[in-house]
Coordinates of C-alpha atoms in Angstrom, one line a residue:
M1 CA 1.9 19.3 32.7
G2 CA 5.5 18.4 31.5
H3 CA 6.2 17.5 27.9
Y4 CA 7.0 13.9 28.4
V5 CA 4.2 12.8 30.9
P6 CA 1.1 12.4 28.8
H7 CA -1.2 12.6 31.7
T8 CA -2.2 15.2 33.9
D9 CA -2.9 15.6 37.6
A10 CA -7.4 14.7 37.3
E11 CA -6.5 12.2 34.4
I12 CA -4.7 10.7 36.6
A13 CA -7.0 11.0 39.2
E14 CA -9.8 9.8 37.6
M15 CA -8.1 6.5 36.5
L16 CA -7.4 5.1 40.1
T17 CA -11.0 5.9 41.1
F18 CA -11.8 3.9 38.2
L19 CA -8.9 1.5 39.2
G20 CA -10.5 1.6 43.0
M21 CA -7.4 2.6 43.8
S22 CA -6.1 5.6 46.3
S23 CA -2.3 6.6 44.6
L24 CA 0.0 5.7 42.1
D25 CA 2.4 4.0 44.5
E26 CA -0.8 1.3 45.2
L27 CA -1.3 0.9 41.2
F28 CA 2.8 -0.4 41.0
A29 CA 2.6 -2.0 43.8
T30 CA 3.5 -5.2 41.9
V31 CA 6.2 -4.3 40.5
P32 CA 9.0 -5.1 42.7
E33 CA 10.3 -2.6 44.9
A34 CA 14.3 -4.0 43.1
L35 CA 13.1 -2.6 39.8
R36 CA 11.8 0.6 40.6
L37 CA 14.5 3.6 40.3
A38 CA 14.5 5.6 43.4
G39 CA 15.2 9.5 42.4
G40 CA 16.3 10.9 38.4
L41 CA 17.8 9.4 36.4
E42 CA 22.0 9.9 36.4
L43 CA 21.4 11.8 33.0
A44 CA 24.8 14.3 32.2
P45 CA 24.1 17.1 30.6
G46 CA 22.2 18.0 27.1
L47 CA 24.7 19.3 24.0
S48 CA 23.7 21.6 21.3
E49 CA 23.3 19.6 18.2
P50 CA 26.7 20.2 16.9
D51 CA 28.0 18.7 19.8
T52 CA 25.1 16.1 19.1
L53 CA 26.5 15.6 15.9
A54 CA 29.8 14.7 16.5
A55 CA 29.6 12.8 19.8
V56 CA 27.2 10.1 17.3
E57 CA 29.4 11.0 14.8
R58 CA 32.6 9.2 17.6
L59 CA 30.7 6.4 18.5
A60 CA 29.5 5.2 15.3
D61 CA 33.3 5.8 13.8
G62 CA 33.5 2.3 16.5
N63 CA 31.9 0.3 13.4
R64 CA 32.6 -1.3 10.9
R65 CA 30.2 -1.5 8.0
A66 CA 28.9 -3.7 5.6
G67 CA 29.3 -3.1 1.5
R68 CA 31.8 -0.3 3.2
E69 CA 34.6 -1.6 5.5
L70 CA 34.1 -5.3 5.4
V71 CA 32.3 -7.4 2.5
C72 CA 29.2 -9.3 3.5
F73 CA 28.5 -12.7 3.1
A74 CA 26.5 -13.5 6.0
G75 CA 22.7 -13.7 6.0
G76 CA 20.4 -15.9 8.5
G77 CA 17.8 -13.4 8.2
A78 CA 19.1 -10.2 6.5
Y79 CA 21.0 -10.4 3.0
D80 CA 23.1 -7.6 1.8
H81 CA 20.3 -7.6 -1.4
E82 CA 20.9 -4.2 -4.3
V83 CA 17.8 -1.7 -3.9
P84 CA 18.2 0.1 -6.7
A85 CA 17.9 3.9 -7.2
T86 CA 14.4 3.5 -9.0
V87 CA 13.5 2.4 -5.8
R88 CA 13.9 4.7 -3.3
R89 CA 13.6 7.0 -6.2
V90 CA 9.8 6.6 -6.2
A91 CA 8.7 5.1 -2.3
F92 CA 10.7 7.8 -0.8
R93 CA 8.1 10.7 -2.2
S94 CA 6.0 12.7 -0.5
E95 CA 2.9 10.8 -0.9
F96 CA 4.8 7.5 0.3
V97 CA 6.6 8.4 3.2
T98 CA 3.9 7.2 6.0
A99 CA 4.8 4.1 7.8
Y100 CA 0.6 3.9 8.9
T101 CA -2.6 3.0 6.8
P102 CA -4.2 5.6 6.1
Y103 CA -7.8 5.4 7.9
Q104 CA -10.1 7.9 5.5
P105 CA -9.2 6.4 1.8
E106 CA -11.0 9.4 0.2
V107 CA -7.6 11.9 1.3
A108 CA -4.7 8.5 0.4
Q109 CA -6.0 7.0 -2.9
G110 CA -2.6 6.9 -3.9
V111 CA -1.0 4.8 -0.9
L112 CA -4.0 2.6 -0.5
Q113 CA -3.8 1.6 -4.8
A114 CA 0.2 1.3 -3.6
L115 CA -0.7 -2.0 -1.3
F116 CA -3.5 -3.1 -2.8
E117 CA -0.5 -3.9 -5.6
Y118 CA 1.8 -5.2 -3.2
Q119 CA -1.2 -7.5 -1.8
T120 CA -0.9 -8.9 -5.4
L121 CA 2.2 -8.9 -5.9
L122 CA 2.0 -10.9 -2.7
C123 CA -0.4 -13.9 -3.5
R124 CA 1.6 -14.0 -7.4
L125 CA 4.4 -15.0 -5.6
T126 CA 3.4 -17.2 -3.2
G127 CA 0.7 -18.8 -5.2
M128 CA -1.9 -17.9 -2.4
E129 CA -5.3 -15.8 -2.8
V130 CA -5.9 -13.4 -0.1
A131 CA -2.3 -11.2 1.3
N132 CA -2.8 -8.6 3.9
A133 CA -0.7 -4.9 3.9
S134 CA 2.1 -6.5 5.9
L135 CA 3.3 -7.0 9.4
Y136 CA 5.8 -5.7 11.8
D137 CA 8.5 -8.3 10.1
G138 CA 9.1 -11.6 9.6
A139 CA 9.2 -13.5 13.0
S140 CA 6.0 -11.6 13.7
A141 CA 4.5 -13.2 10.7
C142 CA 5.1 -16.2 11.6
V143 CA 3.6 -15.4 15.2
E144 CA 0.2 -14.7 13.4
A145 CA 0.6 -17.4 11.1
A146 CA 0.4 -19.8 14.2
N147 CA -2.2 -18.1 16.1
L148 CA -4.6 -18.5 12.7
A149 CA -4.2 -22.1 13.0
V150 CA -4.8 -22.4 16.4
A151 CA -8.0 -20.3 16.3
A152 CA -8.8 -21.9 13.0
T153 CA -8.5 -25.6 14.8
G154 CA -9.3 -25.2 17.8
R155 CA -6.1 -27.4 18.5
Q156 CA -3.3 -26.1 21.0
T157 CA 0.5 -27.4 20.0
V158 CA 2.0 -26.5 16.8
L159 CA 4.6 -28.5 15.5
L160 CA 7.7 -26.6 14.6
S161 CA 10.7 -27.9 11.8
G162 CA 14.1 -26.7 14.1
G163 CA 15.2 -25.4 10.5
V164 CA 13.2 -22.1 11.1
N165 CA 15.0 -18.9 12.1
P166 CA 16.4 -19.7 15.9
Q167 CA 15.8 -15.6 16.0
W168 CA 12.0 -16.5 14.7
R169 CA 11.6 -18.9 17.1
E170 CA 12.2 -17.5 20.6
V171 CA 9.6 -15.1 19.5
L172 CA 7.5 -17.8 18.8
R173 CA 7.4 -18.7 22.3
T174 CA 7.1 -16.0 24.0
Y175 CA 3.9 -14.9 22.5
A176 CA 3.3 -18.1 23.7
A177 CA 4.1 -17.2 26.9
G178 CA 0.6 -15.3 27.0
T179 CA -0.9 -17.5 24.2
G180 CA -1.0 -20.4 26.2
H181 CA -0.6 -22.7 23.0
E182 CA 2.7 -25.1 22.8
Y183 CA 5.2 -25.1 20.2
L184 CA 7.1 -28.5 19.5
T185 CA 10.2 -28.1 18.2
C186 CA 11.4 -30.9 15.1
P187 CA 14.8 -31.5 14.6
V188 CA 16.8 -31.1 11.6
A189 CA 18.5 -34.7 9.6
E190 CA 20.6 -33.9 7.4
G191 CA 19.4 -30.6 6.8
V192 CA 15.4 -30.8 6.4
T193 CA 13.3 -31.7 9.3
S194 CA 11.2 -34.8 11.0
W195 CA 8.1 -34.8 11.4
P196 CA 7.4 -36.9 14.4
E197 CA 4.4 -38.5 14.5
V198 CA 1.9 -36.7 17.2
D199 CA -2.2 -36.4 18.1
Q200 CA -4.1 -33.4 16.9
P201 CA -1.9 -30.3 15.8
A202 CA -3.1 -27.3 15.0
A203 CA -0.5 -26.9 12.2
L204 CA 2.6 -27.4 11.3
L205 CA 5.5 -24.6 10.1
V206 CA 7.8 -24.9 8.3
Q207 CA 10.3 -22.4 6.8
Y208 CA 11.8 -22.6 2.9
P209 CA 14.3 -22.5 2.5
N210 CA 14.7 -23.0 5.9
Y211 CA 18.2 -21.0 8.0
L212 CA 20.9 -23.3 7.1
G213 CA 19.9 -22.6 3.4
A214 CA 18.2 -26.2 2.7
L215 CA 14.9 -26.9 0.4
E216 CA 12.4 -28.4 3.3
D217 CA 10.6 -31.3 1.2
L218 CA 6.7 -29.2 1.2
A219 CA 4.9 -32.1 -0.3
T220 CA 6.3 -34.4 2.3
A221 CA 5.3 -31.9 4.7
R222 CA 1.9 -31.2 2.9
Q223 CA 1.3 -35.1 3.5
T224 CA 1.9 -34.7 7.4
A225 CA -0.1 -32.0 8.1
D226 CA -3.7 -34.2 6.2
R227 CA -2.8 -37.1 7.8
T228 CA -3.0 -35.0 11.5
G229 CA -5.6 -32.2 10.3
A230 CA -3.8 -29.2 10.3
L231 CA -2.9 -26.8 8.3
L232 CA 0.9 -26.1 7.2
L233 CA 1.8 -22.6 8.0
V234 CA 5.6 -22.1 5.1
A235 CA 7.6 -18.9 5.9
F236 CA 8.6 -18.6 2.1
D237 CA 11.9 -16.4 0.6
P238 CA 10.5 -13.8 -1.9
V239 CA 13.9 -14.3 -3.9
A240 CA 14.4 -18.0 -4.4
A241 CA 10.1 -17.6 -5.5
G242 CA 12.2 -16.5 -9.3
L243 CA 12.7 -20.1 -9.3
L244 CA 11.3 -22.9 -6.9
R245 CA 7.7 -23.4 -7.0
S246 CA 5.9 -21.3 -4.8
P247 CA 4.7 -22.9 -1.3
G248 CA 0.8 -22.1 -2.3
A249 CA 1.6 -24.7 -5.2
Y250 CA 2.4 -27.9 -1.9
G251 CA -0.8 -26.7 -0.8
A252 CA 0.0 -24.6 2.6
D253 CA -2.5 -22.7 3.2
V254 CA -0.7 -20.0 5.8
V255 CA 2.5 -18.1 4.0
V256 CA 4.5 -15.7 5.5
G257 CA 8.6 -14.4 4.7
E258 CA 10.6 -11.5 5.1
G259 CA 10.4 -8.9 3.3
Q260 CA 13.1 -7.0 3.4
P261 CA 15.5 -8.6 0.2
F262 CA 12.7 -6.3 -1.9
G263 CA 13.5 -2.1 -1.1
T264 CA 14.8 -2.4 2.1
P265 CA 18.8 -2.8 2.5
L266 CA 20.9 -3.9 6.0
S267 CA 20.0 -0.7 8.4
F268 CA 20.8 -2.1 12.3
G269 CA 19.0 -4.2 12.6
G270 CA 15.1 -2.9 11.0
P271 CA 13.0 -1.5 9.6
Y272 CA 11.7 -5.5 8.4
L273 CA 8.2 -6.0 6.4
G274 CA 5.9 -9.0 7.9
L275 CA 4.9 -11.0 4.7
F276 CA 1.5 -12.7 5.3
A277 CA -1.2 -14.4 2.8
T278 CA -3.9 -17.7 3.3
K279 CA -6.4 -19.1 1.7
R280 CA -9.4 -17.2 1.1
E281 CA -11.2 -19.4 3.6
Q282 CA -8.8 -17.9 6.6
V283 CA -9.6 -14.3 5.0
R284 CA -12.0 -13.9 8.4
R285 CA -9.2 -14.7 10.9
L286 CA -6.6 -12.3 8.3
P287 CA -3.6 -10.3 10.8
G288 CA -4.0 -6.7 10.5
R289 CA -5.1 -4.2 7.6
L290 CA -6.6 -5.4 4.6
V291 CA -6.6 -3.0 1.7
G292 CA -9.6 -4.5 -1.4
E293 CA -11.2 -2.7 -4.5
S294 CA -14.5 -0.9 -4.6
V295 CA -16.2 2.0 -5.9
D296 CA -17.0 5.9 -5.6
V297 CA -20.6 6.9 -5.3
D298 CA -19.7 7.9 -9.2
G299 CA -18.5 4.1 -10.1
R300 CA -15.1 4.6 -10.3
R301 CA -12.8 2.4 -9.1
A302 CA -11.7 3.1 -5.4
Y303 CA -10.0 1.7 -3.4
V304 CA -10.3 0.9 0.7
T305 CA -9.4 -0.8 3.2
T306 CA -12.1 -3.9 4.1
L307 CA -13.4 -5.9 6.4
R308 CA -12.3 -3.8 9.2
T309 CA -14.4 -5.9 11.8
R310 CA -12.4 -8.6 12.1
E311 CA -9.7 -6.0 13.1
Q312 CA -8.7 -5.8 17.0
D313 CA -9.5 -1.7 17.1
I314 CA -13.5 -2.1 16.4
R315 CA -13.6 -6.4 18.3
R316 CA -11.1 -5.9 20.9
E317 CA -11.2 -9.1 22.8
K318 CA -13.0 -10.8 20.0
A319 CA -10.5 -10.1 17.6
S320 CA -8.8 -12.8 15.7
S321 CA -5.0 -10.5 16.3
N322 CA -4.1 -7.4 18.1
V323 CA -2.1 -6.2 15.6
C324 CA -3.6 -2.8 14.4
T325 CA -1.2 -1.4 12.4
N326 CA 1.0 -2.3 9.0
Q327 CA 4.6 -1.3 7.6
T328 CA 3.4 1.1 4.6
L329 CA 6.6 2.4 3.3
I330 CA 8.3 -0.8 3.5
A331 CA 6.0 -2.3 1.9
V332 CA 5.7 0.1 -1.2
A333 CA 9.4 0.0 -1.5
C334 CA 8.9 -3.9 -1.1
A335 CA 6.4 -3.2 -4.7
V336 CA 7.8 -0.9 -6.1
Q337 CA 11.0 -3.3 -6.5
L338 CA 9.1 -6.3 -7.1
A339 CA 7.7 -4.0 -10.0
W340 CA 10.7 -2.5 -11.3
L341 CA 11.7 -6.7 -12.1
G342 CA 9.1 -7.7 -13.0
T343 CA 9.1 -11.7 -13.4
S344 CA 12.5 -12.3 -15.2
G345 CA 14.3 -9.7 -13.5
L346 CA 12.5 -11.9 -11.0
G347 CA 14.0 -15.1 -12.0
E348 CA 17.4 -13.3 -12.8
L349 CA 18.0 -12.8 -8.8
A350 CA 17.5 -15.3 -8.0
L351 CA 19.3 -17.8 -10.4
R352 CA 22.4 -15.3 -9.9
C353 CA 22.2 -15.4 -6.2
A354 CA 22.3 -19.5 -6.4
R355 CA 25.1 -19.3 -8.8
G356 CA 27.3 -17.6 -6.4
T357 CA 25.9 -19.8 -3.8
R358 CA 27.3 -22.5 -5.4
Y359 CA 30.2 -21.3 -6.5
A360 CA 31.6 -20.3 -3.1
R361 CA 30.4 -24.5 -2.1
E362 CA 32.0 -25.4 -4.0
A363 CA 35.4 -23.6 -3.6
L364 CA 35.3 -23.6 0.0
L365 CA 34.7 -27.3 0.8
A366 CA 37.8 -28.2 -1.9
I367 CA 39.5 -26.4 1.2
D368 CA 41.7 -28.8 3.5
G369 CA 39.0 -29.4 7.1
V370 CA 36.1 -27.7 5.1
E371 CA 33.3 -30.0 5.8
P372 CA 29.2 -29.7 4.3
H373 CA 26.8 -29.5 7.5
N374 CA 24.5 -31.3 5.1
D375 CA 23.8 -32.5 1.6
A376 CA 21.1 -30.7 1.8
P377 CA 20.3 -28.2 -1.8
V378 CA 20.7 -24.9 -1.2
F379 CA 19.7 -21.4 -1.9
R380 CA 21.5 -18.7 -1.4
E381 CA 22.6 -20.1 1.9
F382 CA 24.8 -22.8 3.4
A383 CA 26.7 -24.4 6.1
V384 CA 30.1 -25.6 7.0
T385 CA 31.4 -27.3 9.5
T386 CA 34.9 -25.8 10.3
P387 CA 38.4 -26.5 12.5
T388 CA 37.9 -24.0 14.1
L389 CA 35.5 -21.8 16.2
G390 CA 32.2 -21.0 14.3
E391 CA 32.9 -17.6 16.1
V392 CA 37.0 -17.6 15.9
V393 CA 36.5 -17.9 12.4
V394 CA 33.8 -14.8 12.3
E395 CA 36.5 -12.8 14.2
R396 CA 39.3 -13.3 12.3
M397 CA 38.1 -13.5 8.8
A398 CA 36.6 -9.6 10.1
E399 CA 40.6 -9.0 10.3
E400 CA 40.6 -10.1 6.4
G401 CA 37.9 -7.1 5.8
F402 CA 35.6 -9.9 5.5
L403 CA 31.6 -10.6 7.3
A404 CA 32.4 -14.4 7.1
G405 CA 28.6 -14.8 8.0
I406 CA 27.1 -15.7 12.1
P407 CA 28.4 -19.1 13.7
L408 CA 25.8 -21.5 14.2
G409 CA 26.2 -22.0 18.2
E410 CA 25.2 -25.0 20.0
E411 CA 21.9 -25.6 18.6
Y412 CA 23.7 -26.7 14.6
G413 CA 27.6 -27.3 16.2
E414 CA 30.1 -24.4 17.5
R415 CA 32.2 -25.4 15.0
G416 CA 29.5 -24.7 11.7
L417 CA 29.6 -20.9 9.9
L418 CA 26.0 -20.1 8.4
I419 CA 27.4 -18.1 5.1
S420 CA 25.0 -16.3 2.0
V421 CA 25.7 -15.0 -1.3
T422 CA 23.2 -12.4 -3.2
E423 CA 23.7 -11.2 -6.2
R424 CA 25.9 -8.9 -4.7
R425 CA 28.7 -10.9 -4.7
T426 CA 31.6 -10.4 -7.4
R427 CA 33.2 -13.3 -9.2
D428 CA 37.2 -12.0 -7.4
E429 CA 35.0 -11.1 -4.4
I430 CA 34.4 -15.0 -3.9
D431 CA 37.5 -15.5 -5.0
A432 CA 39.1 -13.0 -2.0
F433 CA 36.9 -14.9 1.0
V434 CA 37.7 -18.2 0.1
A435 CA 41.2 -17.4 -0.1
A436 CA 41.4 -15.9 3.1
F437 CA 39.0 -17.9 5.0
E438 CA 41.6 -21.0 4.0
K439 CA 44.2 -18.8 5.5
V440 CA 41.9 -17.6 9.0
I441 CA 41.7 -21.4 10.0
R442 CA 44.1 -22.4 10.5

């Protein structure tokens, strides 16, 4: 058996017999001929460790790194927030360095307690009653929320706000191709969602603040959900929780989000952290791992993975979700940073983001030719319309030393640009950004 071939000839023969097939060719017959690999891969000879390191460094030298060569004003779901040294020091202790929930609680009380604390902190942030031990990222958390709503209501249509991150919407539609339910995208007018009259939707899914940074009207969304008997699913920004009312206070049934701003620096698109919290009545449909508090045989406090019978590795096709893992290390880092910040620290962090955003927005809108994309109140990021295509502005700003933002593209306007301002951006950096922006849009 080769190093990278997990099955022996005997095992393959046994599986083929079970399937009623005589060969691997018969097994793969459904794969179109054009997609099959004929012959070996044309790979270069192997390299020694020093040669490999040198080759990778040559490739890396072609990058311009946000936060070093480029001052980052981009967001759209991944943000340049500070990760304190304390967080890195604690989260990356050897006791915590695992990506997985332990199955043997008697030898993993520390990790389980950390996850229990994470769940508790998430419930406080969201205003919900129960949270799981994390999911892959914000997009997969949205998928699980929609699946929960479809299972809970027995309905197949989900009203999807056009203000939800476009990449997350693509993930939702990808999963829906297999689950069979339908997403109806609702238009965004002046930065906020306009909910249509639809008969018996399973849920409304809205982002708060939305992809454009605008604050959605959750009270109206709740009224629409009540009128139609739907669940209200809110993809929230955990940093905004330092200033804004929690989604739970608006009556959300499920709250999801992306936890990257707490404890995880920007790093080539991952790893990320899916946040998921809901009401106690939905706990049997809660996806993923759930850590609970119990007592051991001596009456001492202990932590365990609980309600395991709802999970796919136990119930298989009857499970509420096919998720069978979580982001333990990233969740621990998130919990450490939230504990490090505390209530007042989180409020200060959110306030600094809000103040920087307001200062940058007002300065940019003072430039002749720069217009607001919408007039809705915003948090941490905002959209503007420029005389030049958004993609061109980003390219030119890179030459000035800035990662200027995200071009909004055809859906929101090709001359639009989404700009984010976190607590890391100083007044001097914002002033330099505005000066360069005025230069490149001409």
